[in-house]
mmCIF file of C-alpha atoms and ligand atoms in Angstrom:
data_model
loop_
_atom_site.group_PDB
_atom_site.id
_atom_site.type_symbol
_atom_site.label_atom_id
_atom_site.label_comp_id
_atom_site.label_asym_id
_atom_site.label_seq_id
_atom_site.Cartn_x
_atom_site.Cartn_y
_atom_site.Cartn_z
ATOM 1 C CA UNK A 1 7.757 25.713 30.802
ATOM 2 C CA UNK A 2 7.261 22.592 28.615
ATOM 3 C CA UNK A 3 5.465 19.490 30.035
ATOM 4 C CA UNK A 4 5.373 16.110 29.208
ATOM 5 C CA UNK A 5 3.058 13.707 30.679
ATOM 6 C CA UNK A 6 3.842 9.895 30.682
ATOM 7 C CA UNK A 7 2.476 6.881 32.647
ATOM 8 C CA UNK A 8 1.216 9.360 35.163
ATOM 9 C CA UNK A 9 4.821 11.297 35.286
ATOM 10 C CA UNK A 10 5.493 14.630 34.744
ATOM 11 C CA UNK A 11 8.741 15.036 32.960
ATOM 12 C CA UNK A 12 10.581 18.375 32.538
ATOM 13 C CA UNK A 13 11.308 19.396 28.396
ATOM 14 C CA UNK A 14 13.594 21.764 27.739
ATOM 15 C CA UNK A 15 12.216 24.504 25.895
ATOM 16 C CA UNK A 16 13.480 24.851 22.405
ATOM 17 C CA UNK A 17 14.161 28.530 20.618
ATOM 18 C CA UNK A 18 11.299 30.371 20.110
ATOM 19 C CA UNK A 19 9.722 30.170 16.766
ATOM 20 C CA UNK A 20 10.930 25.979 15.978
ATOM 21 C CA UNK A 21 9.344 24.514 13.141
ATOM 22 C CA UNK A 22 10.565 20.809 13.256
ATOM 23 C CA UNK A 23 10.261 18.120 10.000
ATOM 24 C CA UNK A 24 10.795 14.490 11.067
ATOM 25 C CA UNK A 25 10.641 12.012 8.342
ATOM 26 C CA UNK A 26 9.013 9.345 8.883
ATOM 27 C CA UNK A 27 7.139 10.174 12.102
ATOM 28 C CA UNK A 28 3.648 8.775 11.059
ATOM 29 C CA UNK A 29 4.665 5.879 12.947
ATOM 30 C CA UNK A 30 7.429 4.305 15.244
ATOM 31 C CA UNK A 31 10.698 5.919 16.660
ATOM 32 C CA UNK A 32 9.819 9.387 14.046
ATOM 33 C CA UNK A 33 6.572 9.615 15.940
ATOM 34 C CA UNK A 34 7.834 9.627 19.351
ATOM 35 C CA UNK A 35 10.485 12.148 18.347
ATOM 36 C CA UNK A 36 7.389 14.154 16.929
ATOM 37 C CA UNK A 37 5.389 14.078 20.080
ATOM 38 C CA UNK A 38 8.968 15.336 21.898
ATOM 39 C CA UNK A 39 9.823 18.247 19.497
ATOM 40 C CA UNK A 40 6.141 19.506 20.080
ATOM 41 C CA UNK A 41 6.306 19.379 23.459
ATOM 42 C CA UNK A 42 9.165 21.102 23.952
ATOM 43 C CA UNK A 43 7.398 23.721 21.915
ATOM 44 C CA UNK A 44 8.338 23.268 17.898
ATOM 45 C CA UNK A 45 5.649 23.486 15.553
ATOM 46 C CA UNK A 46 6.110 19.850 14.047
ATOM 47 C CA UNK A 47 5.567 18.719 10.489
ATOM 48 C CA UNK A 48 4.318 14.905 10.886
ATOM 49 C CA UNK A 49 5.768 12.883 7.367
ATOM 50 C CA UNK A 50 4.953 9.324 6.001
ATOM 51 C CA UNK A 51 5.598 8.018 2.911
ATOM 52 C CA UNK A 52 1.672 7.771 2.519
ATOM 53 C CA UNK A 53 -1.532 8.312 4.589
ATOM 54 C CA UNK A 54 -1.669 4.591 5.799
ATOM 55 C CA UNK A 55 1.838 3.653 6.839
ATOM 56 C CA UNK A 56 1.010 4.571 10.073
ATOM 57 C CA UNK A 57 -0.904 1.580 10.087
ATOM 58 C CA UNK A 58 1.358 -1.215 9.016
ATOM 59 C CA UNK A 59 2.345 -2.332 12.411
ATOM 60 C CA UNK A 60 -1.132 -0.949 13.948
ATOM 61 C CA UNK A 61 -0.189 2.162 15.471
ATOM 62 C CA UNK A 62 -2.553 4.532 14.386
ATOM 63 C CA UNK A 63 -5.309 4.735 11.785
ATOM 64 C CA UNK A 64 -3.876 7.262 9.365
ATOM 65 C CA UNK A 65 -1.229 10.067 8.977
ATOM 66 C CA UNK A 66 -3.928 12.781 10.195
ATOM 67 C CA UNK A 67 -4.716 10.735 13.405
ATOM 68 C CA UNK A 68 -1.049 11.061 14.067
ATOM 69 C CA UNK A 69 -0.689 14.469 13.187
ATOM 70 C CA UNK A 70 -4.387 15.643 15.328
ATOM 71 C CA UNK A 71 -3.019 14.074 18.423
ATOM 72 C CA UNK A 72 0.501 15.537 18.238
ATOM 73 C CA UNK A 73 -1.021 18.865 17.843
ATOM 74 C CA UNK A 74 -0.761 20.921 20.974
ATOM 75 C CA UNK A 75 0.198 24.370 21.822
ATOM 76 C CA UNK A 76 1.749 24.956 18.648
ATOM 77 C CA UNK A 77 -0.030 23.292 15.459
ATOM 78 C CA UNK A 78 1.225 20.008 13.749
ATOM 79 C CA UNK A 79 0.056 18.845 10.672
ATOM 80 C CA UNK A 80 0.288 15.683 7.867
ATOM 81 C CA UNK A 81 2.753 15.592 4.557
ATOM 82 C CA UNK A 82 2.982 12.732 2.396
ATOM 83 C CA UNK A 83 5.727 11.456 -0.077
ATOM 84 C CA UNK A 84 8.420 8.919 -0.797
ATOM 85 C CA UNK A 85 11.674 10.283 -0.055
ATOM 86 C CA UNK A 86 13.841 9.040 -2.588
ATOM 87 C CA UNK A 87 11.701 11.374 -5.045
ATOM 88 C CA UNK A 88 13.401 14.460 -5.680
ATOM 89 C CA UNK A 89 10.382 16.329 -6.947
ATOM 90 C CA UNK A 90 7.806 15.395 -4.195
ATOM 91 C CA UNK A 91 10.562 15.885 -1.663
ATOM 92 C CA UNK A 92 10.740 19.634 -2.899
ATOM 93 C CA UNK A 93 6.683 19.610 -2.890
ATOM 94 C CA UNK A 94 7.069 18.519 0.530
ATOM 95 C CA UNK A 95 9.324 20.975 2.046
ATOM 96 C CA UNK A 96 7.608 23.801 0.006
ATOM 97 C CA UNK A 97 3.636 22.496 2.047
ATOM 98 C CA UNK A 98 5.827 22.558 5.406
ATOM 99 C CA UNK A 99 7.180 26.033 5.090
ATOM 100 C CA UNK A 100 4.167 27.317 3.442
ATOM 101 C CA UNK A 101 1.998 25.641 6.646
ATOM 102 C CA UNK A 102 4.297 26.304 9.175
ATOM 103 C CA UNK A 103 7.338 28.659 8.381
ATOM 104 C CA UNK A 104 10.827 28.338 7.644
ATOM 105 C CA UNK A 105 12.242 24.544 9.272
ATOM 106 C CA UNK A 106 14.922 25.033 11.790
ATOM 107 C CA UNK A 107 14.835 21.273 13.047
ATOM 108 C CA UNK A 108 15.389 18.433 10.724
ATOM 109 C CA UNK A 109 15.361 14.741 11.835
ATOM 110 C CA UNK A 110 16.097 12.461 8.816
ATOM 111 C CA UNK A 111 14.204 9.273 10.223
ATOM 112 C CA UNK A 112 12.763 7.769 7.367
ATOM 113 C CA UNK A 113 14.677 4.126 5.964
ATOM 114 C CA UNK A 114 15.184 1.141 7.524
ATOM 115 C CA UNK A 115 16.447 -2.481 5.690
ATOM 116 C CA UNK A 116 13.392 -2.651 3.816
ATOM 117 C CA UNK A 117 13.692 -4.460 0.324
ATOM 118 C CA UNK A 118 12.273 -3.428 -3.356
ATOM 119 C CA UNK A 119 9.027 -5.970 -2.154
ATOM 120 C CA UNK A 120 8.264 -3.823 0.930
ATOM 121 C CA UNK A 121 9.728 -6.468 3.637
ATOM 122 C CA UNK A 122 13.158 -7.341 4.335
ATOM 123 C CA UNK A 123 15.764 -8.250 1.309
ATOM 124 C CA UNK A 124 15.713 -11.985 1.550
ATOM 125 C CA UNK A 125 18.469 -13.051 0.661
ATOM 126 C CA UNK A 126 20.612 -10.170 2.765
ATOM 127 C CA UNK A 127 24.221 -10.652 2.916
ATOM 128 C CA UNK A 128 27.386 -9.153 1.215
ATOM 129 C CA UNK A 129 27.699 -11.533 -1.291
ATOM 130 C CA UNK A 130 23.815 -12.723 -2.410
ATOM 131 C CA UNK A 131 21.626 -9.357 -1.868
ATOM 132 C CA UNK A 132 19.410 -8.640 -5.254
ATOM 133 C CA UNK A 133 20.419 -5.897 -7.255
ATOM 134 C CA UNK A 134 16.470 -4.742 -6.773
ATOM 135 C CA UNK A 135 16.966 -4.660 -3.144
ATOM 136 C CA UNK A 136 20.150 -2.872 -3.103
ATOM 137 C CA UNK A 137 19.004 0.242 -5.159
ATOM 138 C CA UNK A 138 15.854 0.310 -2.901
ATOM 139 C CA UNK A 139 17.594 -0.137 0.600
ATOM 140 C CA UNK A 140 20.585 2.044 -0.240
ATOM 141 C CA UNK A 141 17.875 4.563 -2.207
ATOM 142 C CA UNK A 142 15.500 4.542 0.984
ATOM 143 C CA UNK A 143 18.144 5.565 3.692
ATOM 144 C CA UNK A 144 21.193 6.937 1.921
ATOM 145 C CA UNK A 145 19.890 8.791 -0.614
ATOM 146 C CA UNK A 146 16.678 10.334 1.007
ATOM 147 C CA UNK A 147 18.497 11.675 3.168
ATOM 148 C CA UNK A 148 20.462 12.985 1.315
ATOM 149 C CA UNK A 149 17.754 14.372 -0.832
ATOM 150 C CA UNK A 150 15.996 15.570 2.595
ATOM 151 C CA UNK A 151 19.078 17.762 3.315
ATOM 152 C CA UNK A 152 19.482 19.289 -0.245
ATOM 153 C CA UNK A 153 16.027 20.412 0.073
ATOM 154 C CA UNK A 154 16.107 22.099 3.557
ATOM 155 C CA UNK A 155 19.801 23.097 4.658
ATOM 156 C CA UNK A 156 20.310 25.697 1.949
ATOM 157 C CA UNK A 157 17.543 27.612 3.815
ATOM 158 C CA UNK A 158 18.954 26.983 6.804
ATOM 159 C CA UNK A 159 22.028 28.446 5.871
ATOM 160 C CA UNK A 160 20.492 31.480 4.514
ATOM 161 C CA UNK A 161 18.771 31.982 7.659
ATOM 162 C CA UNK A 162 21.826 31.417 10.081
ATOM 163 C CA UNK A 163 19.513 28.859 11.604
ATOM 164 C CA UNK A 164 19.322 24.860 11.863
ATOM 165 C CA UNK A 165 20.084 21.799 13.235
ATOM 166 C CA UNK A 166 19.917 18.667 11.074
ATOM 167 C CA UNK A 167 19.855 15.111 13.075
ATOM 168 C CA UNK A 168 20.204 12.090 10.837
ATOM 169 C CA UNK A 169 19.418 8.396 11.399
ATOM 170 C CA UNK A 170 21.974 5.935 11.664
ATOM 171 C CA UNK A 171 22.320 2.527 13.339
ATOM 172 C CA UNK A 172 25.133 0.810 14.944
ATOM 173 C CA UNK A 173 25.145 -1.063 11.720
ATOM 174 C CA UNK A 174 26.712 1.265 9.849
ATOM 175 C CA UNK A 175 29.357 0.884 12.210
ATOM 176 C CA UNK A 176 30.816 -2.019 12.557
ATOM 177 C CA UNK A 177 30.894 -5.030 9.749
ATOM 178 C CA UNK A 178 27.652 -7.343 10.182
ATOM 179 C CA UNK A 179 25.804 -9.471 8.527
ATOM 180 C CA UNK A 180 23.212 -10.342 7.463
ATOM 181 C CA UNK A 181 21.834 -6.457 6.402
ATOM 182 C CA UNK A 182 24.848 -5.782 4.730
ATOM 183 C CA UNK A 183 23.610 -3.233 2.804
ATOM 184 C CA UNK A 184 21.871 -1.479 5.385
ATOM 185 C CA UNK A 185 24.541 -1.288 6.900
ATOM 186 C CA UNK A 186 26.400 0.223 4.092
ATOM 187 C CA UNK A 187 23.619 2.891 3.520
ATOM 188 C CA UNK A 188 23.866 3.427 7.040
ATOM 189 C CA UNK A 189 27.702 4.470 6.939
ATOM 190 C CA UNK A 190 27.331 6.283 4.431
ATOM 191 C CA UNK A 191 24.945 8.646 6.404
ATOM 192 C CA UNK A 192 27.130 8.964 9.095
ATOM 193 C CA UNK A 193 29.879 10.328 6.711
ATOM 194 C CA UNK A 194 27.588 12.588 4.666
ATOM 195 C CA UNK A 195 26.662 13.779 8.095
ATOM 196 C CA UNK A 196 30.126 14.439 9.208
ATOM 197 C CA UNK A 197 30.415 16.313 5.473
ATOM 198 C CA UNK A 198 27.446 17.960 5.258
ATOM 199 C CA UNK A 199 28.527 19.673 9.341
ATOM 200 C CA UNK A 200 31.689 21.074 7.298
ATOM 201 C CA UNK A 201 30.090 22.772 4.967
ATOM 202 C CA UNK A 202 27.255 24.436 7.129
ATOM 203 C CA UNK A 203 29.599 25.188 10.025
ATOM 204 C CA UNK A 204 30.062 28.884 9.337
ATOM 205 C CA UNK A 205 26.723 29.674 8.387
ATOM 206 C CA UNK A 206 25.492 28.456 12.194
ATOM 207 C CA UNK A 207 24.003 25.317 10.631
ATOM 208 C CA UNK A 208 24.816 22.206 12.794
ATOM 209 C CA UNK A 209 24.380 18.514 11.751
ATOM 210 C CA UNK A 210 24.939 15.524 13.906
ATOM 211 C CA UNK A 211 23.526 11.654 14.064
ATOM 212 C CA UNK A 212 22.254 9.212 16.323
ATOM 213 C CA UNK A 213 23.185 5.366 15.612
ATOM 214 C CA UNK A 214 20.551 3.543 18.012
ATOM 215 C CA UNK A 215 21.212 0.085 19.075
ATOM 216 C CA UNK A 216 18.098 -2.308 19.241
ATOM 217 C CA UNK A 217 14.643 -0.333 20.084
ATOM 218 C CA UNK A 218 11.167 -1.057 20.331
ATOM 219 C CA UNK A 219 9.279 0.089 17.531
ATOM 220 C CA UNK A 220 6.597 -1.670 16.538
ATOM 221 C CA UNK A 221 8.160 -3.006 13.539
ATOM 222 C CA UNK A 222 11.726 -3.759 14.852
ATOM 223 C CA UNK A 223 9.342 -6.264 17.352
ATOM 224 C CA UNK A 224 6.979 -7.450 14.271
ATOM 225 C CA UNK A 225 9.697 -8.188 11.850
ATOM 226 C CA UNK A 226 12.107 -9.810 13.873
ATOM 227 C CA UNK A 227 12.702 -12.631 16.252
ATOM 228 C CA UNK A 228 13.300 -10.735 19.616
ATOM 229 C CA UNK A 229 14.423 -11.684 23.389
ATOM 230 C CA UNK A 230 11.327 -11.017 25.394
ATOM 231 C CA UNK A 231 14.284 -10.382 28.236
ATOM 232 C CA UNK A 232 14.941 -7.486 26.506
ATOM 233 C CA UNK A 233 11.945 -6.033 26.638
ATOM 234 C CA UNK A 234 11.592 -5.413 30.284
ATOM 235 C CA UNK A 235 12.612 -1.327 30.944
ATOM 236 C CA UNK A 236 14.575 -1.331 34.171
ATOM 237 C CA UNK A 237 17.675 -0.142 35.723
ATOM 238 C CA UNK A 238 19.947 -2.657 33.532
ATOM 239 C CA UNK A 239 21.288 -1.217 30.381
ATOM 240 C CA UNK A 240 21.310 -4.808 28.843
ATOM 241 C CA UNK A 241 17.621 -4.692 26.919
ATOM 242 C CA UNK A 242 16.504 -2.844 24.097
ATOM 243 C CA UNK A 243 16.146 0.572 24.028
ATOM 244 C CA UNK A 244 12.537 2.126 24.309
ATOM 245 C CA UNK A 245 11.699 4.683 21.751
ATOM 246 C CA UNK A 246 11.543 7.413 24.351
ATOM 247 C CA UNK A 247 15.363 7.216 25.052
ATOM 248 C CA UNK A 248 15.950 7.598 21.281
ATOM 249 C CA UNK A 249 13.574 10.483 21.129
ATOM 250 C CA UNK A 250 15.536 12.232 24.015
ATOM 251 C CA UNK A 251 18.821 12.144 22.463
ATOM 252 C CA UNK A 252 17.332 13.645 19.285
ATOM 253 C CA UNK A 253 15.769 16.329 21.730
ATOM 254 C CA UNK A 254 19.258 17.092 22.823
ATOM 255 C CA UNK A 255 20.543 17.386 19.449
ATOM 256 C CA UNK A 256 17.666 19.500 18.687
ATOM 257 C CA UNK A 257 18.254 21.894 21.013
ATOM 258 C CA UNK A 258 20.005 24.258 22.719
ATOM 259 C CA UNK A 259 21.654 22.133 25.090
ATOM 260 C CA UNK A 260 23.990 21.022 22.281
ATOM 261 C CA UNK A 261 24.212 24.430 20.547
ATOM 262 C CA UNK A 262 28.297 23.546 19.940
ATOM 263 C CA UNK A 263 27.666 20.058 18.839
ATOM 264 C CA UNK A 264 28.317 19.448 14.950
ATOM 265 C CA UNK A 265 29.320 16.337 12.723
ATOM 266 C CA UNK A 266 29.237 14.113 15.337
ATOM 267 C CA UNK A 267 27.268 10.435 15.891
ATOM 268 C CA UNK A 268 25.699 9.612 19.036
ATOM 269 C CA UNK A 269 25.291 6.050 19.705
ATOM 270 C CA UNK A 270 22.126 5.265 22.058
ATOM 271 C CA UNK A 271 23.096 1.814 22.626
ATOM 272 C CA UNK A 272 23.352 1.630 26.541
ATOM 273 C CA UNK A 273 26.371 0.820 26.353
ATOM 274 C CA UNK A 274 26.327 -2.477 23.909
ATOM 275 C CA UNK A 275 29.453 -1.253 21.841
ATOM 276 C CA UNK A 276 32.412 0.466 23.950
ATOM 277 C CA UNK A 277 34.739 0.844 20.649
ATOM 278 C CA UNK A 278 36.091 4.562 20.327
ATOM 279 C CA UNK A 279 34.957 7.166 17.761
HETATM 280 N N1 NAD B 1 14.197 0.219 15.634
HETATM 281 C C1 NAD B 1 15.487 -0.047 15.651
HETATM 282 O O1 NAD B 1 15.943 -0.978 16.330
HETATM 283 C C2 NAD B 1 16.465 0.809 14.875
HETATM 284 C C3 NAD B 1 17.842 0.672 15.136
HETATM 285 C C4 NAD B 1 18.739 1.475 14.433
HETATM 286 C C5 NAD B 1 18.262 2.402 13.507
HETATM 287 N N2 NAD B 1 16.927 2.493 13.285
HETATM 288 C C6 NAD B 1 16.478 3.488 12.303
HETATM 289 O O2 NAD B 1 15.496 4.294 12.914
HETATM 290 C C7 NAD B 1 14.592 4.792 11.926
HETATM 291 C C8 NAD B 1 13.157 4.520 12.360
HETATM 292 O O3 NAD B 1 12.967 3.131 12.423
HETATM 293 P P1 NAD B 1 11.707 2.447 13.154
HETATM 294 O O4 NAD B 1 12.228 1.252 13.866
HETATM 295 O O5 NAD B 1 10.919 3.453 13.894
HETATM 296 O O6 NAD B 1 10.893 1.870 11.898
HETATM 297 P P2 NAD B 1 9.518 2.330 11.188
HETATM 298 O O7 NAD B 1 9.387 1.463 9.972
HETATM 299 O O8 NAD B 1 8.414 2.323 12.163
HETATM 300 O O9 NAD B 1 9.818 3.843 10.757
HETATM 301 C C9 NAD B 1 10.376 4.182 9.500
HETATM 302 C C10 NAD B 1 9.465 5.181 8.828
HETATM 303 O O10 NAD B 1 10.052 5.593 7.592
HETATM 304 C C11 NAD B 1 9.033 5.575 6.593
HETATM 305 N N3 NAD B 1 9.662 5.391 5.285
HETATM 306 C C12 NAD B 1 10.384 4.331 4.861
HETATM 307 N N4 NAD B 1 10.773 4.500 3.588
HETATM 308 C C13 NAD B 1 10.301 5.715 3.204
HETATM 309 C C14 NAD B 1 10.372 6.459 1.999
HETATM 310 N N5 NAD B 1 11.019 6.003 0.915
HETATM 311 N N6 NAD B 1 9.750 7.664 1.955
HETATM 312 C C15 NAD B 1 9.103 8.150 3.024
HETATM 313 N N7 NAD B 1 9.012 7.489 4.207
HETATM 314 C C16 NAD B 1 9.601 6.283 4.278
HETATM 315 C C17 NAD B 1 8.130 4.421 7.008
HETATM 316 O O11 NAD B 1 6.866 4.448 6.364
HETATM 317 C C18 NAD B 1 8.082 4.633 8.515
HETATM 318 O O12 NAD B 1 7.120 5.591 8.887
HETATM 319 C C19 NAD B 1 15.000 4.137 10.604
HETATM 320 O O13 NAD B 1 15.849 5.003 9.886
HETATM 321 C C20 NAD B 1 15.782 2.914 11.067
HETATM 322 O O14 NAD B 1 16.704 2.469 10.108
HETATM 323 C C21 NAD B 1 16.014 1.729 13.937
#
């Protein structure tokens, strides 16, 4: 039965299907890594993914991409694939070094994006009205359209196989009108609708694809790039804090897995309860 050991506490994993081979985009560092460590605990063989060897090491989290991918490696293997995801050709190089490493995918988590500009930081200015034509293509390029690209790449296997569950990243940005990010937000939307899409068309063939839409959570750049409430920070039995990268990771497990073998096209907010609106 699958382990997990954290601060000293065993935690029960459920298993996943025998045979899991698991790509998370975006797992060299932050919320994708957690997820990463999850899905190879609970027994997938895990494909780590940055967009190069040393993103991991933006916000100082690990060294390189093959740290990451070494200490994920347990009793199934993990390794280390590189590429940008809004490249259609190195995101069919990528899939091709997975599959040839590791076997067909049967896990997908989309995690890759975030609201990060043509300059590599946030678009500055950022609202409906002001954002730079540079920073739109890259924002809406970097979410939207990689994963997009991601899902063109890997679901017609999937399908083939009778075999798959795709998880894509929203944010509750993408679902309700904000600002600033506006764009972000828009990219973000439009994820959760491909995803809702995308679940029609792979419903018969046993595919299923769902979303999360995390509130706030502590990744290591969500606390370097913005101003945050050190209140928030504090786990404990209050819902009203930020959520800990863990608690997204789980809900991704659950969508993963077996547990939610009849789940499809639908968006899980993991929010603690910060937005109550229906749907
Ligand atoms: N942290 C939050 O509060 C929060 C809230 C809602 C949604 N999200 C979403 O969760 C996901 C993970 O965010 P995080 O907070 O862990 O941030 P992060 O920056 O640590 O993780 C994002 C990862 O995606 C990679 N990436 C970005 N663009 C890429 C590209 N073009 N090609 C390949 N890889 C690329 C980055 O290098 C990084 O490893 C993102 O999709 C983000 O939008 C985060």
């Amino acid at each position: 039965m699958a382990q997990s050991v954290e601060g000293g506490a065993a935690s029960f994993v459920p298993p996943l299907k025998g045979g899991a081979v698991a790509l998370v985009t975006g797992s060299g560092r932050g919320l994708g890594r957690r997820i990463a460590e999850k899905l190879s605990a609970m027994g997938a063989a895990v494909a780590i993914h940055d967009i190069d060897e040393l993103a991991p090491a933006q916000y100082g989290e690990a060294r390189n991409l093959s740290d990451v991918a070494a200490a994920i490696a347990g009793e199934r293997p993990a390794i280390g694939v590189t590429g940008d995801i809004t490249d259609e050709a190195a995101v069919a190089r990528m899939v091709g070094e997975v599959e040839t490493a590791l076997g067909p995918i049967s896990i997908l988590v989309n995690c890759a994006g975030g609201d990060i500009g043509a300059a590599g930081g946030k678009p500055n200015p950022n609202g409906a009205l002001d954002v730079s034509m540079a920073d739109m293509r890259a924002v809406m390029d970097r979410n939207f359209l990689g994963t997009v690209l991601m899902c063109r790449a890997v679901v017609p296997g999937m399908m083939t196989r009778q075999r798959g569950s795709v998880i894509n990243f929203g944010s509750l940005n993408g679902q309700m009108g904000v600002s600033p990010e506006v764009v972000y937000a828009c990219a973000k939307a439009a994820i959760l609708h491909y995803t809702r899409c995308l679940a029609l068309e792979a419903r018969a063939h046993g595919v299923r694809v769902n979303a999360v839409s995390p509130g706030p959570a502590m990744s290591a750049r969500f606390l370097a790039t913005r101003t945050t409430d050190p209140r928030m920070q504090v786990e404990g039995p209050s819902l009203d804090r930020y959520a800990t990268p863990d608690e997204i990771a789980d809900a991704v497990a659950f969508l993963a897995g077996e547990q939610s073998r009849f789940v499809s096209g639908q968006v899980l907010r993991i929010d603690g309860g910060l937005t109550l609106f229906p749907g």
